[in-house]
Amino acid sequence: MTAEKRALLLVGSPRGIGHSTSDRLGSIVLDALKSRDVDTEKLHVHAAMDSPTALESALAAIGAADTVILSLPLYVDSFPAPVIAFLERIVQQRIGAGRARVFVIIQCGFPEKEQNATALAIAERFAAEAGWSWLGGVGLGAAEWQHKDVALALAPLAEAIANGTAVPQPVLRRAMPAWLYRFGGNVMWRLAARKHHATRSLRARPYDS
Amino acid sequence: MDALVLDGSRGAECRDALAALHRALAEAGYTTEVIPLRERTIAPCRGCFGCWVKTAGECVIDDEGRQVARAIARCDLLVYLTPVTFGGVSFELKKVLDRMIPNISPFFARVRGETHHQRRYRKTPRVIGLGILSQPDREAERVFKTLVERNGLNLRTPCTAAAVVTPESDLGATASALVKAVA
Ligand SMILES: Cc1cc2nc3c(=O)[nH]c(=O)nc-3n(C[C@H](O)[C@H](O)[C@H](O)COP(=O)(O)O)c2cc1C
C-alpha cells in the first residue's frame, strides 16, 4: 500500500474562502499540488475558532495531513489574532509534531514585500515550537493587485512542497511602483467611501478628547 | 500624563511584571489604567475596512473593542504586556491591536522609505512592549523587539521601547529602563 500524500490549506483571513487574497494565493499552490496527485483540503481558520466542534475537526484534519500551507494576510506586522490562538492549540496538543511540514504565504497591503519579514519570522518560530518541519515562506506585497504574475510564480513551488524539500524563493516583480500605489490607493479610498455612503469624513477624529 | 497598559496575559503569567510596570510608571508621574484583555469581549477584526470607508475612525463592530480603541487614541503612553508567543504577541493582545486600525488614517504616507499610513490624530502615544518568556530565547526576543518597533512605524508613534524578561530578570530595573527610554 502506498501512503497517499495529503495537503491542507489553512486560510488565515477573516474574509475566508472564496473572498480573500489569502485564499486565492494559497489555492494556486494547492491546485498545483492537486495536479501532482496530492489529496487536498481547505480550511478557514476563523471558522474553526468559532466553535469547539469546528476546532476539533480542523485539528483532526491537520493531524491527517503531511503538508500544511498556511496563507494569511499581514495584520499589524503579524498574524490576524485568531490565527495565533489556533496555532497555539496545535502546539499545546502536539498536532502533527515530528511529522507535518509547513509552507507559509504571507501577503500585505503595502507594496513592499519586505514588510512581511517579522510575520515570516513568527511563522518559523511557530514551526519550531510545533515540531513541524519548515519548508519556507514567501512574503508578497500588494498581491491584491497582482494576478497573473503571482500565479506563474507560485504554482511551480508545488514541486518542492510535494517532495518535502526547501522551497525556493519565487521571482516576482513589484506589483507597481510604491509612489503609484500610494497615489492610486488614496484615490481608491475616496471612491470606496462614496460607494459605501460613508457617514463621516474619512479624516474624522471621533475619539478626540 | 496617562499610561494605558494592555494586559495580554491569559492568567497570572504577567502579574509580577505588571506590578513592576505600575511602580515604574507611578515614579515617572503617569496615571495608569490597566485593561485585562482576557476579561473583555472583543470580537476579532473582520477585515472589512468599514472603519476607514464607512464609519471613519470607528470599527463597525459595536463591542468593547471600541472603548479600548478610544482609550488608545487618548493616552500618552501605550504599554503592551504580553507572553511572547512565537516571538510575537499573544492572541489576547492581538485581538485588540487588529481593532486599532480605525485610529490611523486610510491615506498612505512614505515613512523611512516605506509605505505606511498617515496619522488620524494629531497626537499618537509612545509605545512600550514588555514580553514575558518562561526561559531565555534569543530569537524570540529579537523577533518581539522588531515587532514592537515595526508596529511603531505603522501606528506612527514618536518612539518605542521593548524588552523581554524571564523569571531570572530584574523586573524593577527593566520596567524603569523602558519608561525612561520613552520619556
Ligand atoms: C486589521 C488589519 C491590519 C493590517 N495590517 C497591515 C500591515 O501591518 N501591513 C500591511 O502592509 N497591510 C496590512 N493590512 C492589509 C492586509 O494585509 C491586506 O489588505 C491583505 O491583502 C488582505 O488579505 P485577505 O484578502 O486575505 O484578507 C491590514 C489589514 C487589516 C484589516
Coordinates of C-alpha atoms and ligand atoms in Angstrom, one line a residue:
Chain A
M1 CA 0.0 0.0 0.0
T2 CA 1.4 3.4 -0.9
A3 CA 0.7 6.2 1.6
E4 CA -1.2 8.9 -0.1
K5 CA 0.1 12.5 0.3
R6 CA -2.3 14.9 1.9
A7 CA -2.0 18.7 1.8
L8 CA -4.2 21.1 3.8
L9 CA -4.6 24.8 3.0
L10 CA -5.3 26.9 6.1
V11 CA -6.8 30.2 5.1
G12 CA -6.0 32.8 7.8
S13 CA -8.0 35.7 6.6
P14 CA -11.4 36.7 8.2
R15 CA -12.7 37.2 4.7
G16 CA -12.4 33.5 4.3
I17 CA -12.6 31.0 1.5
G18 CA -13.7 32.4 -1.8
H19 CA -13.4 36.0 -0.7
S20 CA -9.8 36.6 0.3
T21 CA -6.5 37.2 -1.4
S22 CA -5.1 34.7 1.1
D23 CA -7.4 32.0 -0.3
R24 CA -6.6 33.0 -3.9
L25 CA -2.9 32.7 -3.4
G26 CA -3.0 29.6 -1.3
S27 CA -5.2 27.9 -3.8
I28 CA -2.7 28.5 -6.6
V29 CA -0.3 26.3 -4.7
L30 CA -3.0 23.8 -3.6
D31 CA -4.3 23.3 -7.1
A32 CA -0.7 22.8 -8.4
L33 CA -0.3 20.1 -5.7
K34 CA -3.6 18.5 -6.7
S35 CA -2.4 18.1 -10.2
R36 CA 0.5 16.2 -8.8
D37 CA -1.9 13.7 -7.3
V38 CA -1.7 15.1 -3.8
D39 CA -5.0 14.8 -1.8
T40 CA -6.0 18.4 -0.9
E41 CA -8.4 20.1 1.5
K42 CA -9.0 23.7 2.6
L43 CA -10.0 25.1 6.0
H44 CA -10.8 28.6 7.2
V45 CA -9.0 29.3 10.5
H46 CA -11.6 31.9 11.7
A47 CA -14.5 29.4 11.2
A48 CA -12.5 26.7 13.0
M49 CA -12.2 29.1 16.0
D50 CA -15.9 29.8 16.1
S51 CA -16.9 26.6 17.8
P52 CA -15.3 23.7 19.8
T53 CA -16.6 21.1 17.3
A54 CA -15.3 23.1 14.3
L55 CA -11.9 23.4 16.1
E56 CA -11.8 19.7 16.8
S57 CA -12.4 18.7 13.3
A58 CA -9.9 21.2 12.0
L59 CA -7.3 19.9 14.3
A60 CA -8.1 16.3 13.2
A61 CA -7.7 17.4 9.6
I62 CA -4.3 18.8 10.3
G63 CA -3.3 15.7 12.1
A64 CA -4.2 13.7 9.0
A65 CA -2.2 15.9 6.6
D66 CA 1.5 15.6 5.9
T67 CA 1.8 19.1 4.4
V68 CA 0.2 22.3 5.6
I69 CA 0.1 25.5 3.6
L70 CA -0.7 28.5 5.8
S71 CA -1.8 31.5 3.8
L72 CA -2.7 34.7 5.6
P73 CA -2.8 38.5 5.4
L74 CA -0.4 40.6 7.3
Y75 CA -2.2 42.2 10.2
V76 CA -0.3 44.9 12.1
D77 CA 3.0 43.2 11.2
S78 CA 1.9 39.8 12.4
F79 CA -1.0 37.3 12.0
P80 CA -4.7 38.0 12.4
A81 CA -5.4 37.3 16.1
P82 CA -7.5 34.1 15.7
V83 CA -4.6 32.5 13.7
I84 CA -2.4 33.0 16.8
A85 CA -4.9 31.2 19.0
F86 CA -5.3 28.4 16.5
L87 CA -1.6 27.8 16.2
E88 CA -1.3 27.8 20.0
R89 CA -3.8 24.9 20.1
I90 CA -1.7 23.0 17.6
V91 CA 1.4 23.4 19.7
Q92 CA -0.4 22.5 23.0
Q93 CA -2.0 19.4 21.6
R94 CA 1.2 18.4 19.7
I95 CA -0.8 18.0 16.5
G96 CA 1.5 16.8 13.6
A97 CA 4.6 17.1 15.8
G98 CA 7.6 15.5 14.3
R99 CA 5.7 14.8 11.1
A100 CA 3.9 17.8 9.5
R101 CA 5.7 20.1 7.1
V102 CA 4.6 23.7 6.6
F103 CA 4.9 26.3 3.9
V104 CA 3.7 29.8 4.6
I105 CA 2.4 32.5 2.3
I106 CA 2.0 36.0 3.9
Q107 CA 0.8 38.9 1.8
C108 CA 0.4 42.5 2.9
G109 CA -1.4 45.5 1.6
F110 CA 1.7 47.7 1.2
P111 CA 3.7 47.2 -1.9
E112 CA 7.0 46.3 -0.1
K113 CA 7.1 42.6 0.4
E114 CA 9.9 43.1 2.9
Q115 CA 7.2 44.3 5.4
N116 CA 6.2 40.6 5.9
A117 CA 9.6 39.7 7.3
T118 CA 8.6 39.9 11.0
A119 CA 5.5 37.8 10.4
L120 CA 7.5 35.2 8.5
A121 CA 9.9 35.0 11.4
I122 CA 6.9 34.4 13.7
A123 CA 5.7 31.7 11.4
E124 CA 9.1 30.0 11.6
R125 CA 9.1 30.2 15.4
F126 CA 5.7 28.5 15.4
A127 CA 7.0 25.7 13.2
A128 CA 9.9 25.2 15.6
E129 CA 7.7 25.1 18.6
A130 CA 5.2 22.8 17.0
G131 CA 7.9 20.4 15.9
W132 CA 6.9 20.9 12.2
S133 CA 9.5 21.0 9.5
W134 CA 9.8 24.4 7.8
L135 CA 9.7 24.2 4.1
G136 CA 10.0 28.0 3.8
G137 CA 7.8 31.0 3.4
V138 CA 7.1 33.7 0.9
G139 CA 6.1 37.3 1.5
L140 CA 4.1 39.3 -1.1
G141 CA 3.3 43.0 -1.3
A142 CA 0.2 44.5 -2.8
A143 CA -0.8 41.0 -4.0
E144 CA -4.4 42.1 -4.1
W145 CA -3.4 43.9 -7.3
Q146 CA -1.3 41.1 -8.9
H147 CA -2.9 38.2 -10.5
K148 CA -1.2 36.6 -13.5
D149 CA 2.4 37.1 -12.3
V150 CA 1.7 35.7 -8.9
A151 CA 0.0 32.6 -10.3
L152 CA 3.0 32.0 -12.6
A153 CA 5.5 32.4 -9.7
L154 CA 3.7 30.4 -7.1
A155 CA 2.4 27.3 -9.0
P156 CA 6.0 25.9 -9.6
L157 CA 6.6 25.9 -5.9
A158 CA 4.4 22.9 -5.6
E159 CA 7.2 20.6 -6.8
A160 CA 9.4 21.3 -3.8
I161 CA 6.4 21.3 -1.5
A162 CA 5.2 17.9 -2.8
N163 CA 8.7 16.5 -2.4
G164 CA 9.1 18.0 1.1
T165 CA 12.2 19.9 0.2
A166 CA 13.1 23.5 0.9
V167 CA 11.0 25.7 -1.3
P168 CA 13.0 28.2 -3.4
Q169 CA 12.1 31.9 -3.3
P170 CA 9.8 32.8 -6.3
V171 CA 11.0 35.5 -8.6
L172 CA 8.3 38.2 -8.6
R173 CA 8.5 41.8 -9.6
R174 CA 6.8 44.5 -7.6
A175 CA 3.1 44.9 -8.4
M176 CA 3.6 48.6 -9.1
P177 CA 6.0 51.4 -8.0
A178 CA 5.3 52.4 -4.4
W179 CA 4.5 56.0 -5.3
L180 CA 1.9 54.9 -7.8
Y181 CA 0.4 52.5 -5.2
R182 CA 0.1 55.4 -2.6
F183 CA -1.4 57.8 -5.2
G184 CA -3.8 55.2 -6.6
G185 CA -4.7 53.9 -3.1
N186 CA -5.6 57.3 -1.8
V187 CA -8.0 57.8 -4.8
M188 CA -9.4 54.3 -4.2
W189 CA -10.3 55.0 -0.5
R190 CA -12.3 58.1 -1.6
L191 CA -14.2 56.1 -4.2
A192 CA -14.9 53.3 -1.7
A193 CA -16.2 55.8 0.8
R194 CA -18.6 57.2 -1.8
K195 CA -19.7 53.7 -2.7
H196 CA -20.4 52.8 1.0
H197 CA -22.1 56.2 1.6
A198 CA -19.6 57.0 4.3
T199 CA -21.3 58.6 7.3
R200 CA -18.4 61.0 8.0
S201 CA -15.3 62.5 6.5
L202 CA -12.5 59.9 6.1
R203 CA -10.3 62.0 8.3
A204 CA -12.9 62.2 11.2
R205 CA -11.5 62.1 14.7
P206 CA -14.3 60.5 16.7
Y207 CA -12.0 59.9 19.8
D208 CA -10.6 63.4 20.1
S209 CA -10.9 64.4 23.7
Chain B
M1 CA 0.3 62.0 31.6
D2 CA -1.8 58.9 31.0
A3 CA -0.4 55.4 30.5
L4 CA -2.6 52.6 29.2
V5 CA -1.4 49.0 29.9
L6 CA -2.9 46.4 27.6
D7 CA -2.5 43.2 29.6
G8 CA -2.5 40.4 27.1
S9 CA -1.9 37.6 29.6
R10 CA -4.1 34.5 29.8
G11 CA -3.7 34.0 33.5
A12 CA -1.2 35.2 36.1
E13 CA 1.9 34.9 34.0
C14 CA 2.4 38.7 33.7
R15 CA 1.4 39.6 37.3
D16 CA 4.8 40.4 38.7
A17 CA 5.8 42.3 35.5
L18 CA 2.5 44.3 35.8
A19 CA 3.3 45.3 39.4
A20 CA 6.8 46.4 38.4
L21 CA 5.4 48.4 35.5
H22 CA 2.9 50.0 37.8
R23 CA 5.6 51.2 40.2
A24 CA 7.9 52.5 37.4
L25 CA 5.0 54.4 35.7
A26 CA 3.9 55.9 39.1
E27 CA 7.5 57.0 39.8
A28 CA 7.7 58.7 36.4
G29 CA 4.5 60.6 37.1
Y30 CA 2.0 58.6 35.0
T31 CA -1.6 57.9 35.9
T32 CA -2.0 54.3 34.8
E33 CA -5.0 52.4 33.5
V34 CA -4.7 48.6 33.1
I35 CA -7.1 46.7 30.8
P36 CA -7.0 42.9 31.4
L37 CA -8.0 41.9 27.9
R38 CA -8.9 38.3 28.7
E39 CA -11.9 39.7 30.6
R40 CA -13.1 41.8 27.7
T41 CA -15.4 40.6 25.0
I42 CA -13.7 41.8 21.8
A43 CA -14.5 40.2 18.5
P44 CA -11.7 39.7 16.0
C45 CA -11.4 42.2 13.1
R46 CA -13.4 41.1 10.1
G47 CA -11.1 42.8 7.6
C48 CA -13.9 44.8 6.0
F49 CA -12.2 48.3 6.2
G50 CA -15.5 49.7 7.3
C51 CA -13.5 51.7 10.0
W52 CA -11.9 53.6 7.1
V53 CA -14.6 53.9 4.4
K54 CA -17.9 53.6 6.2
T55 CA -17.8 54.8 9.8
A56 CA -14.4 56.5 9.6
G57 CA -12.4 56.3 12.8
E58 CA -14.6 53.7 14.4
C59 CA -14.9 49.9 14.0
V60 CA -18.2 48.7 12.6
I61 CA -18.4 46.1 15.4
D62 CA -20.1 47.6 18.5
D63 CA -18.4 45.9 21.4
E64 CA -15.7 46.7 24.0
G65 CA -13.1 46.9 21.2
R66 CA -14.4 50.4 20.5
Q67 CA -13.7 51.5 24.1
V68 CA -10.2 50.2 24.0
A69 CA -9.5 52.0 20.7
R70 CA -10.8 55.2 22.3
A71 CA -8.6 54.8 25.3
I72 CA -5.6 54.1 23.0
A73 CA -6.3 57.3 21.0
R74 CA -6.3 59.4 24.2
C75 CA -3.4 58.0 26.1
D76 CA 0.2 59.4 26.1
L77 CA 1.9 56.0 26.6
L78 CA 0.7 52.7 25.4
V79 CA 2.1 49.6 27.0
Y80 CA 1.9 46.1 25.5
L81 CA 2.3 43.5 28.3
T82 CA 2.2 40.0 26.8
P83 CA 3.5 36.5 27.0
V84 CA 5.9 36.2 24.0
T85 CA 4.0 33.9 21.6
F86 CA 6.1 32.5 18.7
G87 CA 8.2 35.7 19.1
G88 CA 5.1 37.8 18.7
V89 CA 2.3 39.0 21.0
S90 CA -0.5 36.9 22.5
F91 CA -3.9 36.3 21.0
E92 CA -5.5 38.4 23.7
L93 CA -3.3 41.4 22.9
K94 CA -3.5 40.9 19.1
K95 CA -7.3 40.9 19.1
V96 CA -7.1 44.5 20.2
L97 CA -4.2 45.5 18.0
D98 CA -6.1 44.3 15.0
R99 CA -9.1 46.5 16.1
M100 CA -6.8 49.6 16.4
I101 CA -6.6 50.4 12.7
P102 CA -9.5 52.8 12.9
N103 CA -7.1 55.1 14.9
I104 CA -4.9 55.6 11.8
S105 CA -5.9 57.2 8.5
P106 CA -6.5 55.1 5.4
F107 CA -4.4 57.5 3.4
F108 CA -0.9 56.5 2.7
A109 CA 2.4 58.1 3.6
R110 CA 6.1 57.4 3.0
V111 CA 7.9 56.7 6.2
R112 CA 11.6 55.8 6.3
G113 CA 11.4 54.9 2.6
E114 CA 8.4 52.5 3.1
T115 CA 4.7 52.8 2.6
H116 CA 2.7 53.3 5.8
H117 CA -0.4 55.3 6.8
Q118 CA -1.0 58.9 7.7
R119 CA -1.9 59.7 11.3
R120 CA -5.6 60.2 12.1
Y121 CA -5.0 62.0 15.4
R122 CA -2.6 64.9 16.0
K123 CA -1.0 63.0 18.8
T124 CA -0.1 59.4 18.9
P125 CA 1.0 57.5 22.0
R126 CA 4.6 56.3 22.6
V127 CA 4.7 52.6 22.8
I128 CA 6.4 50.2 25.2
G129 CA 6.5 46.4 24.7
L130 CA 7.2 44.2 27.6
G131 CA 7.3 40.5 26.7
I132 CA 7.4 37.6 29.1
L133 CA 9.2 34.4 28.4
S134 CA 9.5 31.3 30.6
Q135 CA 13.1 30.9 29.6
P136 CA 15.7 32.8 27.6
D137 CA 15.2 32.6 23.8
R138 CA 17.4 34.9 21.8
E139 CA 15.5 34.6 18.5
A140 CA 12.1 35.1 20.2
E141 CA 13.5 38.2 21.9
R142 CA 14.8 39.6 18.6
V143 CA 11.5 39.0 16.8
F144 CA 9.5 40.5 19.6
K145 CA 11.6 43.7 19.7
T146 CA 11.4 44.0 15.9
L147 CA 7.7 43.6 16.0
V148 CA 7.2 46.4 18.6
E149 CA 9.4 48.7 16.5
R150 CA 7.6 47.8 13.3
N151 CA 4.2 48.4 15.0
G152 CA 5.5 51.9 16.0
L153 CA 6.1 52.7 12.3
N154 CA 2.5 51.6 11.4
L155 CA 1.0 53.5 14.4
R156 CA 3.2 56.5 13.6
T157 CA 4.3 56.7 17.2
P158 CA 7.1 59.1 18.1
C159 CA 9.1 56.3 19.8
T160 CA 9.1 52.8 21.0
A161 CA 11.0 50.7 23.5
A162 CA 10.8 46.9 24.1
A163 CA 12.3 44.3 26.4
V164 CA 11.8 40.7 27.1
V165 CA 12.0 39.3 30.6
T166 CA 12.4 35.7 32.0
P167 CA 12.0 34.5 35.6
E168 CA 15.6 35.5 36.2
S169 CA 15.3 39.1 35.1
D170 CA 15.3 42.1 37.3
L171 CA 11.7 43.3 36.6
G172 CA 12.0 46.6 38.5
A173 CA 15.1 47.7 36.6
T174 CA 13.7 46.6 33.2
A175 CA 10.4 48.4 33.8
S176 CA 12.2 51.6 34.9
A177 CA 14.5 51.5 31.9
L178 CA 11.6 51.1 29.5
V179 CA 9.7 54.0 30.9
K180 CA 12.9 56.1 30.8
A181 CA 13.6 55.1 27.2
V182 CA 10.3 56.7 26.0
A183 CA 10.5 59.8 28.3
Ligands
LIG1 C1 -6.5 44.9 10.9 C2 -5.7 45.0 9.6 C3 -4.3 45.2 9.8 C4 -3.5 45.2 8.6 N1 -2.1 45.4 8.8 C5 -1.3 45.5 7.7 C6 0.1 45.8 7.9 O1 0.6 45.9 9.0 N2 0.8 45.9 6.8 C7 0.3 45.8 5.6 O2 1.0 46.0 4.6 N3 -1.0 45.6 5.4 C8 -1.8 45.4 6.4 N4 -3.2 45.1 6.2 C9 -3.7 44.9 4.9 C10 -3.9 43.5 4.5 O3 -2.8 42.7 4.8 C11 -4.2 43.3 3.0 O4 -5.3 44.1 2.7 C12 -4.4 41.9 2.6 O5 -4.3 41.8 1.2 C13 -5.7 41.3 2.9 O6 -5.8 39.9 2.5 P1 -7.1 39.0 2.6 O7 -8.0 39.4 1.5 O8 -6.5 37.6 2.5 O9 -7.7 39.2 4.0 C14 -4.0 45.1 7.3 C15 -5.4 44.9 7.2 C16 -6.2 44.8 8.3 C17 -7.7 44.7 8.1

